PDB file of C-alpha atoms in Angstrom:
ATOM      1  CA  MET I 817       0.000   0.000   0.000  1.00 39.00           C
ATOM      2  CA  ARG I 818       1.260   3.477  -0.843  1.00 40.00           C
ATOM      3  CA  PRO I 819       0.814   6.011   1.982  1.00 41.00           C
ATOM      4  CA  GLU I 820      -1.138   9.211   1.773  1.00 43.00           C
ATOM      5  CA  THR I 821       0.865  12.232   0.641  1.00 51.00           C
ATOM      6  CA  ASP I 822      -0.771  15.115   2.492  1.00 67.00           C
ATOM      7  CA  TRP I 823       2.742  16.198   3.538  1.00 77.00           C
ATOM      8  CA  GLY I 824       3.838  16.591  -0.074  1.00 75.00           C
ATOM      9  CA  ASP I 825       3.075  20.294  -0.487  1.00 79.00           C
ATOM     10  CA  ARG I 826       5.274  21.435   2.433  1.00 86.00           C
ATOM     11  CA  ASP I 827       8.728  22.911   1.895  1.00 91.00           C
ATOM     12  CA  ARG I 828      11.807  21.502   3.642  1.00 93.00           C
ATOM     13  CA  ALA I 829      11.664  23.880   6.597  1.00 95.00           C
ATOM     14  CA  ALA I 830       7.977  23.246   7.270  1.00 94.00           C
ATOM     15  CA  LEU I 831       8.359  19.504   6.945  1.00 95.00           C
ATOM     16  CA  SER I 832      11.379  19.536   9.254  1.00 96.00           C
ATOM     17  CA  ARG I 833       9.318  21.329  11.889  1.00 96.00           C
ATOM     18  CA  ALA I 834       6.562  18.763  11.430  1.00 96.00           C
ATOM     19  CA  TYR I 835       8.989  16.039  12.586  1.00 97.00           C
ATOM     20  CA  ASP I 836      10.811  18.035  15.288  1.00 97.00           C
ATOM     21  CA  ASN I 837       9.710  16.072  18.327  1.00 97.00           C
ATOM     22  CA  SER I 838      12.268  17.624  20.670  1.00 96.00           C
ATOM     23  CA  GLY I 839      11.248  21.131  19.654  1.00 96.00           C
ATOM     24  CA  ALA I 840       7.584  20.298  20.167  1.00 96.00           C
ATOM     25  CA  VAL I 841       8.013  19.044  23.762  1.00 96.00           C
ATOM     26  CA  ALA I 842       9.384  21.650  26.151  1.00 96.00           C
ATOM     27  CA  ASP I 843      10.645  19.187  28.770  1.00 96.00           C
ATOM     28  CA  SER I 844      12.120  16.642  26.347  1.00 97.00           C
ATOM     29  CA  ALA I 845      15.751  17.250  27.412  1.00 97.00           C
ATOM     30  CA  ALA I 846      14.853  17.020  31.104  1.00 97.00           C
ATOM     31  CA  ARG I 847      12.927  13.814  30.547  1.00 97.00           C
ATOM     32  CA  LEU I 848      15.842  12.219  28.670  1.00 97.00           C
ATOM     33  CA  ALA I 849      18.187  13.234  31.488  1.00 98.00           C
ATOM     34  CA  ALA I 850      15.863  11.708  34.082  1.00 98.00           C
ATOM     35  CA  TRP I 851      15.722   8.484  32.102  1.00 98.00           C
ATOM     36  CA  ARG I 852      19.526   8.387  31.951  1.00 98.00           C
ATOM     37  CA  ASP I 853      19.767   8.761  35.734  1.00 98.00           C
ATOM     38  CA  ARG I 854      17.148   6.085  36.302  1.00 97.00           C
ATOM     39  CA  SER I 855      18.851   3.823  33.765  1.00 98.00           C
ATOM     40  CA  ASP I 856      22.265   4.288  35.399  1.00 98.00           C
ATOM     41  CA  ALA I 857      20.772   3.110  38.688  1.00 97.00           C
ATOM     42  CA  LEU I 858      19.290   0.006  37.081  1.00 97.00           C
ATOM     43  CA  ARG I 859      22.488  -0.848  35.212  1.00 97.00           C
ATOM     44  CA  ALA I 860      24.471  -0.542  38.450  1.00 97.00           C
ATOM     45  CA  ARG I 861      22.486  -3.298  40.146  1.00 95.00           C
ATOM     46  CA  PRO I 862      24.023  -6.788  40.153  1.00 94.00           C
ATOM     47  CA  GLY I 863      22.764  -9.659  38.046  1.00 92.00           C
ATOM     48  CA  HIS I 864      22.604  -8.020  34.632  1.00 96.00           C
ATOM     49  CA  VAL I 865      24.699  -8.949  31.605  1.00 97.00           C
ATOM     50  CA  LEU I 866      25.883  -5.753  29.955  1.00 98.00           C
ATOM     51  CA  ASP I 867      27.512  -4.983  26.613  1.00 98.00           C
ATOM     52  CA  ILE I 868      27.100  -8.346  24.900  1.00 98.00           C
ATOM     53  CA  PRO I 869      28.825  -7.868  21.523  1.00 98.00           C
ATOM     54  CA  TYR I 870      27.032  -8.685  18.293  1.00 97.00           C
ATOM     55  CA  GLY I 871      29.155  -6.723  15.820  1.00 93.00           C
ATOM     56  CA  LEU I 872      32.422  -4.870  15.425  1.00 92.00           C
ATOM     57  CA  GLY I 873      31.263  -1.335  16.247  1.00 95.00           C
ATOM     58  CA  PRO I 874      31.501  -0.046  19.840  1.00 97.00           C
ATOM     59  CA  ARG I 875      27.729   0.543  19.866  1.00 98.00           C
ATOM     60  CA  ASN I 876      26.933  -2.951  18.586  1.00 98.00           C
ATOM     61  CA  ARG I 877      26.217  -4.192  22.077  1.00 98.00           C
ATOM     62  CA  ILE I 878      23.242  -5.615  23.990  1.00 98.00           C
ATOM     63  CA  ASP I 879      22.337  -5.197  27.653  1.00 98.00           C
ATOM     64  CA  LEU I 880      20.314  -8.085  29.080  1.00 98.00           C
ATOM     65  CA  PHE I 881      18.127  -7.769  32.168  1.00 98.00           C
ATOM     66  CA  ALA I 882      16.610 -10.909  33.683  1.00 97.00           C
ATOM     67  CA  CYS I 883      13.352 -10.957  35.638  1.00 97.00           C
ATOM     68  CA  GLY I 884      14.336 -14.150  37.479  1.00 95.00           C
ATOM     69  CA  ARG I 885      11.548 -16.264  36.045  1.00 94.00           C
ATOM     70  CA  PRO I 886      12.728 -19.480  34.331  1.00 90.00           C
ATOM     71  CA  HIS I 887      12.111 -19.518  30.567  1.00 91.00           C
ATOM     72  CA  ALA I 888      10.623 -16.028  30.653  1.00 96.00           C
ATOM     73  CA  PRO I 889       9.604 -14.409  27.368  1.00 97.00           C
ATOM     74  CA  LEU I 890      12.026 -11.803  26.043  1.00 98.00           C
ATOM     75  CA  LEU I 891      11.351  -8.205  25.061  1.00 98.00           C
ATOM     76  CA  ALA I 892      14.028  -6.591  22.886  1.00 98.00           C
ATOM     77  CA  PHE I 893      13.863  -2.780  23.032  1.00 99.00           C
ATOM     78  CA  ILE I 894      15.375  -0.436  20.424  1.00 98.00           C
ATOM     79  CA  HIS I 895      15.936   3.203  21.384  1.00 98.00           C
ATOM     80  CA  GLY I 896      15.050   6.197  19.236  1.00 98.00           C
ATOM     81  CA  GLY I 897      16.706   9.448  18.236  1.00 97.00           C
ATOM     82  CA  TYR I 898      16.001   9.584  14.489  1.00 98.00           C
ATOM     83  CA  TRP I 899      18.706   6.942  13.889  1.00 98.00           C
ATOM     84  CA  GLN I 900      21.428   9.502  14.760  1.00 98.00           C
ATOM     85  CA  ARG I 901      21.134  10.282  18.499  1.00 96.00           C
ATOM     86  CA  ASN I 902      20.955   8.614  21.921  1.00 98.00           C
ATOM     87  CA  ALA I 903      22.257   5.269  23.181  1.00 98.00           C
ATOM     88  CA  LYS I 904      20.924   2.115  24.801  1.00 98.00           C
ATOM     89  CA  GLU I 905      22.469   3.077  28.143  1.00 98.00           C
ATOM     90  CA  GLY I 906      20.003   5.929  28.569  1.00 98.00           C
ATOM     91  CA  PHE I 907      16.961   3.718  28.035  1.00 98.00           C
ATOM     92  CA  ALA I 908      17.595   0.825  30.414  1.00 98.00           C
ATOM     93  CA  CYS I 909      14.751   2.086  32.600  1.00 98.00           C
ATOM     94  CA  MET I 910      12.340   1.011  29.856  1.00 98.00           C
ATOM     95  CA  ALA I 911      12.944  -2.506  31.175  1.00 98.00           C
ATOM     96  CA  GLU I 912      11.328  -1.782  34.537  1.00 98.00           C
ATOM     97  CA  GLY I 913       7.712  -2.266  33.507  1.00 98.00           C
ATOM     98  CA  PRO I 914       8.266  -5.428  31.435  1.00 98.00           C
ATOM     99  CA  LEU I 915      10.515  -6.925  34.138  1.00 98.00           C
ATOM    100  CA  ALA I 916       7.706  -6.502  36.660  1.00 98.00           C
ATOM    101  CA  HIS I 917       5.428  -8.463  34.321  1.00 98.00           C
ATOM    102  CA  GLY I 918       7.803 -11.434  34.158  1.00 98.00           C
ATOM    103  CA  LEU I 919       9.655 -10.612  30.940  1.00 98.00           C
ATOM    104  CA  ASP I 920      13.394 -10.600  30.408  1.00 98.00           C
ATOM    105  CA  VAL I 921      14.481  -7.456  28.573  1.00 98.00           C
ATOM    106  CA  ALA I 922      17.288  -6.795  26.104  1.00 98.00           C
ATOM    107  CA  LEU I 923      18.379  -3.255  25.196  1.00 98.00           C
ATOM    108  CA  ILE I 924      19.919  -3.150  21.712  1.00 98.00           C
ATOM    109  CA  GLY I 925      22.502  -0.541  20.774  1.00 98.00           C
ATOM    110  CA  TYR I 926      23.485   0.257  17.207  1.00 98.00           C
ATOM    111  CA  THR I 927      25.879   2.420  15.197  1.00 98.00           C
ATOM    112  CA  LEU I 928      24.303   5.782  14.409  1.00 98.00           C
ATOM    113  CA  ALA I 929      24.043   7.755  11.184  1.00 98.00           C
ATOM    114  CA  PRO I 930      26.000   9.156   9.432  1.00 98.00           C
ATOM    115  CA  GLU I 931      28.598   6.578  10.463  1.00 98.00           C
ATOM    116  CA  ALA I 932      26.149   3.874   9.397  1.00 98.00           C
ATOM    117  CA  THR I 933      23.543   3.951   6.650  1.00 98.00           C
ATOM    118  CA  LEU I 934      19.962   3.114   7.495  1.00 98.00           C
ATOM    119  CA  THR I 935      20.385  -0.154   5.616  1.00 98.00           C
ATOM    120  CA  GLU I 936      23.316  -1.026   7.865  1.00 98.00           C
ATOM    121  CA  ILE I 937      21.381  -0.009  10.992  1.00 98.00           C
ATOM    122  CA  ALA I 938      18.411  -2.200  10.033  1.00 98.00           C
ATOM    123  CA  ASP I 939      20.757  -5.107   9.302  1.00 98.00           C
ATOM    124  CA  ALA I 940      22.411  -4.601  12.693  1.00 98.00           C
ATOM    125  CA  ILE I 941      19.097  -5.008  14.518  1.00 98.00           C
ATOM    126  CA  GLY I 942      18.537  -8.297  12.705  1.00 98.00           C
ATOM    127  CA  ALA I 943      22.016  -9.436  13.720  1.00 98.00           C
ATOM    128  CA  ALA I 944      21.341  -8.524  17.348  1.00 98.00           C
ATOM    129  CA  LEU I 945      18.136 -10.565  17.394  1.00 98.00           C
ATOM    130  CA  ARG I 946      19.978 -13.537  15.904  1.00 98.00           C
ATOM    131  CA  ILE I 947      22.584 -13.286  18.665  1.00 98.00           C
ATOM    132  CA  LEU I 948      19.834 -13.275  21.287  1.00 98.00           C
ATOM    133  CA  ARG I 949      18.323 -16.394  19.738  1.00 98.00           C
ATOM    134  CA  ALA I 950      21.742 -18.054  19.571  1.00 97.00           C
ATOM    135  CA  ARG I 951      22.410 -17.289  23.247  1.00 96.00           C
ATOM    136  CA  ASP I 952      19.093 -18.876  24.184  1.00 96.00           C
ATOM    137  CA  ALA I 953      19.895 -21.969  22.147  1.00 95.00           C
ATOM    138  CA  ALA I 954      23.330 -22.269  23.738  1.00 95.00           C
ATOM    139  CA  ALA I 955      21.739 -21.969  27.199  1.00 92.00           C
ATOM    140  CA  GLY I 956      19.202 -24.687  26.382  1.00 90.00           C
ATOM    141  CA  LEU I 957      16.217 -22.332  26.565  1.00 84.00           C
ATOM    142  CA  GLY I 958      14.769 -23.398  23.241  1.00 87.00           C
ATOM    143  CA  ARG I 959      12.709 -20.886  21.299  1.00 93.00           C
ATOM    144  CA  ARG I 960      11.016 -18.650  23.813  1.00 96.00           C
ATOM    145  CA  ARG I 961       8.626 -15.943  22.697  1.00 97.00           C
ATOM    146  CA  LEU I 962      10.426 -12.764  21.616  1.00 98.00           C
ATOM    147  CA  VAL I 963       8.714  -9.386  21.314  1.00 98.00           C
ATOM    148  CA  VAL I 964      10.651  -6.693  19.468  1.00 98.00           C
ATOM    149  CA  ALA I 965       9.762  -3.188  20.635  1.00 98.00           C
ATOM    150  CA  GLY I 966      11.030   0.278  19.881  1.00 98.00           C
ATOM    151  CA  TRP I 967      10.315   3.968  20.233  1.00 98.00           C
ATOM    152  CA  SER I 968      10.498   6.673  17.546  1.00 98.00           C
ATOM    153  CA  ALA I 969      13.261   5.552  15.151  1.00 98.00           C
ATOM    154  CA  GLY I 970      13.314   2.371  17.221  1.00 98.00           C
ATOM    155  CA  GLY I 971       9.645   1.880  16.391  1.00 98.00           C
ATOM    156  CA  HIS I 972      10.598   1.945  12.718  1.00 98.00           C
ATOM    157  CA  LEU I 973      13.387  -0.583  13.312  1.00 98.00           C
ATOM    158  CA  ALA I 974      11.085  -2.821  15.348  1.00 98.00           C
ATOM    159  CA  ALA I 975       8.523  -2.846  12.535  1.00 97.00           C
ATOM    160  CA  LEU I 976      11.233  -3.827  10.046  1.00 97.00           C
ATOM    161  CA  ALA I 977      12.571  -6.540  12.358  1.00 97.00           C
ATOM    162  CA  LEU I 978       9.121  -8.080  12.557  1.00 96.00           C
ATOM    163  CA  ASP I 979       9.589  -9.208   8.961  1.00 93.00           C
ATOM    164  CA  GLY I 980      12.463 -11.477  10.034  1.00 93.00           C
ATOM    165  CA  PRO I 981      12.138 -14.931  11.591  1.00 95.00           C
ATOM    166  CA  GLU I 982      13.442 -14.055  15.066  1.00 97.00           C
ATOM    167  CA  ALA I 983      10.569 -11.922  16.401  1.00 97.00           C
ATOM    168  CA  ASP I 984       7.184 -13.387  17.318  1.00 97.00           C
ATOM    169  CA  ALA I 985       5.378 -10.078  17.938  1.00 98.00           C
ATOM    170  CA  GLY I 986       6.086  -6.364  17.932  1.00 98.00           C
ATOM    171  CA  LEU I 987       5.358  -3.107  19.722  1.00 98.00           C
ATOM    172  CA  ALA I 988       6.094   0.036  17.696  1.00 98.00           C
ATOM    173  CA  ILE I 989       5.808   3.209  19.791  1.00 98.00           C
ATOM    174  CA  SER I 990       5.627   6.626  18.092  1.00 98.00           C
ATOM    175  CA  GLY I 991       7.388   5.219  15.057  1.00 98.00           C
ATOM    176  CA  ILE I 992       8.241   6.298  11.524  1.00 98.00           C
ATOM    177  CA  PHE I 993       6.784   3.955   8.931  1.00 98.00           C
ATOM    178  CA  ASP I 994       7.196   5.925   5.708  1.00 98.00           C
ATOM    179  CA  LEU I 995      10.626   7.395   4.993  1.00 98.00           C
ATOM    180  CA  ALA I 996       9.574   9.515   2.012  1.00 97.00           C
ATOM    181  CA  PRO I 997       8.773  12.631   4.070  1.00 97.00           C
ATOM    182  CA  ILE I 998      11.897  12.119   6.209  1.00 98.00           C
ATOM    183  CA  ALA I 999      14.018  12.323   3.052  1.00 97.00           C
ATOM    184  CA  ARG I1000      12.764  15.866   2.556  1.00 97.00           C
ATOM    185  CA  THR I1001      13.659  17.100   6.060  1.00 97.00           C
ATOM    186  CA  ASN I1002      16.919  18.198   7.651  1.00 97.00           C
ATOM    187  CA  LEU I1003      17.107  14.737   9.236  1.00 97.00           C
ATOM    188  CA  ASN I1004      18.273  13.466   5.873  1.00 98.00           C
ATOM    189  CA  ASP I1005      21.517  15.438   6.115  1.00 97.00           C
ATOM    190  CA  ALA I1006      22.903  12.557   8.193  1.00 98.00           C
ATOM    191  CA  LEU I1007      20.768   9.732   6.797  1.00 98.00           C
ATOM    192  CA  ARG I1008      21.343  10.398   3.083  1.00 98.00           C
ATOM    193  CA  LEU I1009      18.469   8.090   2.177  1.00 98.00           C
ATOM    194  CA  THR I1010      18.519   6.584  -1.279  1.00 98.00           C
ATOM    195  CA  PRO I1011      15.361   6.003  -3.340  1.00 98.00           C
ATOM    196  CA  GLU I1012      15.897   2.276  -2.831  1.00 98.00           C
ATOM    197  CA  GLU I1013      16.044   2.685   0.960  1.00 98.00           C
ATOM    198  CA  ILE I1014      12.882   4.778   0.982  1.00 98.00           C
ATOM    199  CA  GLU I1015      11.112   1.973  -0.840  1.00 96.00           C
ATOM    200  CA  THR I1016      12.567  -1.078   0.891  1.00 96.00           C
ATOM    201  CA  LEU I1017      13.000   0.291   4.432  1.00 98.00           C
ATOM    202  CA  SER I1018       9.597   1.954   4.781  1.00 98.00           C
ATOM    203  CA  PRO I1019       7.446  -0.592   6.639  1.00 97.00           C
ATOM    204  CA  ILE I1020       4.273   0.755   5.026  1.00 97.00           C
ATOM    205  CA  ARG I1021       5.737   0.061   1.570  1.00 94.00           C
ATOM    206  CA  ARG I1022       6.789  -3.521   2.240  1.00 86.00           C
ATOM    207  CA  THR I1023       4.416  -5.852   0.451  1.00 69.00           C
ATOM    208  CA  THR I1024       5.093  -9.189   2.131  1.00 74.00           C
ATOM    209  CA  PRO I1025       5.261  -8.696   5.907  1.00 75.00           C
ATOM    210  CA  ARG I1026       5.089 -11.756   8.135  1.00 81.00           C
ATOM    211  CA  PRO I1027       1.716 -12.307   9.814  1.00 85.00           C
ATOM    212  CA  ALA I1028       3.105 -11.610  13.294  1.00 94.00           C
ATOM    213  CA  PRO I1029       0.968  -9.450  15.592  1.00 96.00           C
ATOM    214  CA  LEU I1030       1.984  -5.820  16.029  1.00 97.00           C
ATOM    215  CA  ALA I1031       0.768  -3.100  18.365  1.00 98.00           C
ATOM    216  CA  VAL I1032       1.185   0.389  16.889  1.00 98.00           C
ATOM    217  CA  ALA I1033       1.046   3.025  19.613  1.00 98.00           C
ATOM    218  CA  CYS I1034       1.260   6.810  19.583  1.00 98.00           C
ATOM    219  CA  GLY I1035       0.354   9.662  21.896  1.00 98.00           C
ATOM    220  CA  GLY I1036      -2.715  11.829  21.496  1.00 98.00           C
ATOM    221  CA  ASN I1037      -0.536  14.942  21.968  1.00 98.00           C
ATOM    222  CA  GLU I1038       2.139  13.958  19.449  1.00 98.00           C
ATOM    223  CA  LEU I1039       2.882  15.991  16.356  1.00 97.00           C
ATOM    224  CA  PRO I1040       0.226  15.453  13.662  1.00 97.00           C
ATOM    225  CA  GLU I1041       2.737  13.829  11.315  1.00 97.00           C
ATOM    226  CA  LEU I1042       3.699  11.248  13.929  1.00 97.00           C
ATOM    227  CA  ARG I1043       0.066  10.427  14.585  1.00 98.00           C
ATOM    228  CA  ARG I1044      -0.589  10.200  10.840  1.00 97.00           C
ATOM    229  CA  GLN I1045       2.348   7.837  10.349  1.00 97.00           C
ATOM    230  CA  SER I1046       1.036   5.456  13.019  1.00 98.00           C
ATOM    231  CA  ARG I1047      -2.561   5.716  11.795  1.00 97.00           C
ATOM    232  CA  ASP I1048      -1.661   5.062   8.162  1.00 97.00           C
ATOM    233  CA  TYR I1049       0.625   2.148   8.964  1.00 97.00           C
ATOM    234  CA  ALA I1050      -1.885   0.446  11.239  1.00 97.00           C
ATOM    235  CA  ALA I1051      -4.579   0.892   8.587  1.00 96.00           C
ATOM    236  CA  ALA I1052      -2.322  -0.583   5.899  1.00 95.00           C
ATOM    237  CA  ARG I1053      -1.595  -3.657   7.999  1.00 95.00           C
ATOM    238  CA  ILE I1054      -5.256  -4.135   8.870  1.00 95.00           C
ATOM    239  CA  ALA I1055      -6.185  -3.836   5.190  1.00 94.00           C
ATOM    240  CA  ALA I1056      -3.614  -6.550   4.456  1.00 92.00           C
ATOM    241  CA  GLY I1057      -5.291  -8.855   6.976  1.00 93.00           C
ATOM    242  CA  LEU I1058      -2.460  -8.677   9.531  1.00 94.00           C
ATOM    243  CA  GLU I1059      -3.159  -8.744  13.258  1.00 95.00           C
ATOM    244  CA  THR I1060      -2.675  -5.137  14.290  1.00 96.00           C
ATOM    245  CA  HIS I1061      -3.636  -3.226  17.416  1.00 97.00           C
ATOM    246  CA  ALA I1062      -3.807   0.557  16.965  1.00 98.00           C
ATOM    247  CA  ILE I1063      -3.432   2.404  20.263  1.00 97.00           C
ATOM    248  CA  GLU I1064      -3.517   6.127  20.991  1.00 97.00           C
ATOM    249  CA  LEU I1065      -2.674   7.183  24.541  1.00 98.00           C
ATOM    250  CA  ASP I1066      -4.709  10.241  25.491  1.00 97.00           C
ATOM    251  CA  GLY I1067      -2.615  13.164  26.707  1.00 97.00           C
ATOM    252  CA  ALA I1068       0.733  11.548  25.905  1.00 98.00           C
ATOM    253  CA  ASP I1069       3.388  13.357  23.879  1.00 98.00           C
ATOM    254  CA  HIS I1070       6.350  11.858  22.040  1.00 98.00           C
ATOM    255  CA  PHE I1071       8.342  11.520  25.268  1.00 98.00           C
ATOM    256  CA  SER I1072       5.808  11.081  28.059  1.00 98.00           C
ATOM    257  CA  ILE I1073       4.335   8.088  26.214  1.00 98.00           C
ATOM    258  CA  LEU I1074       7.275   5.988  27.397  1.00 98.00           C
ATOM    259  CA  GLU I1075       6.227   6.425  31.013  1.00 98.00           C
ATOM    260  CA  ALA I1076       3.476   3.942  30.134  1.00 98.00           C
ATOM    261  CA  LEU I1077       6.213   1.372  29.446  1.00 98.00           C
ATOM    262  CA  ILE I1078       8.449   2.209  32.407  1.00 98.00           C
ATOM    263  CA  HIS I1079       5.706   1.852  35.006  1.00 98.00           C
ATOM    264  CA  PRO I1080       4.389  -1.691  35.603  1.00 97.00           C
ATOM    265  CA  ASP I1081       0.793  -0.459  35.612  1.00 97.00           C
ATOM    266  CA  GLY I1082       1.305   1.538  32.418  1.00 98.00           C
ATOM    267  CA  ARG I1083      -0.714   0.642  29.369  1.00 98.00           C
ATOM    268  CA  LEU I1084       2.317  -0.118  27.195  1.00 98.00           C
ATOM    269  CA  ALA I1085       3.861  -2.368  29.859  1.00 98.00           C
ATOM    270  CA  ARG I1086       0.616  -4.336  29.961  1.00 98.00           C
ATOM    271  CA  ILE I1087       0.467  -4.525  26.170  1.00 98.00           C
ATOM    272  CA  ALA I1088       4.045  -5.786  26.049  1.00 98.00           C
ATOM    273  CA  ALA I1089       3.138  -8.465  28.575  1.00 98.00           C
ATOM    274  CA  ASP I1090       0.075  -9.489  26.556  1.00 98.00           C
ATOM    275  CA  LEU I1091       2.134  -9.771  23.366  1.00 98.00           C
ATOM    276  CA  ALA I1092       4.706 -11.860  25.207  1.00 97.00           C
ATOM    277  CA  GLN I1093       2.107 -14.290  26.525  1.00 92.00           C
ATOM    278  CA  ALA I1094       0.007 -14.672  23.366  1.00 73.00           C
TER     279      ALA I1094
END
């Protein structure tokens, strides 16, 4: 399915503003800093396995947090930052809600643009999931249920990863599912998207997705373009007969939406648990 093009008449500056999540949320920097502090505290606790390598780059590492339940399902979380900012270390606190629901949680890091192309970043996520599966096999865990989740750019990468054989379900939070408008913003200065990448790495343009269930979530107070991206992608999957749950969290912006994953009683934490138990 080809997406709607109601963004097509905007110039580069206007379209860049339409995707400027940090500029649209006054406390975004403070919230990221609070998450980093909370994540540092979690990473400092004993019992975690940090910086598992899955590639040659210094960011190609996985942090693994165990809930203590034998043969627990696994949630693999991919951070956002428009593929060119942030790091897994600042998002470890996203594990708190899923851990409380009896899920193990992996935080996947990846090389950022412009050092890596988006093709290379997407391939890296697939490699990380294969390493997680291989570790389970080596530990005699068999094939446990794996939910791939991500926020913002990580939501895009989670949706792509759902096409591979490793993931059993997905949770895409405030994601980007059509790259065509991104190619016309200042974000593309680092991404340098090719026409082929726009076509093959836009989840909404992929014609043969696997029939794995996906929850597509966004905040009711997000930028209109972010809400449109989630709405259009969920509609495209539903039209294709794929199990899709479209969720809009009232009052949530692009950053506050993740509080619903951090807190055990948050809606996204409960959805992650449901996907893991299906």
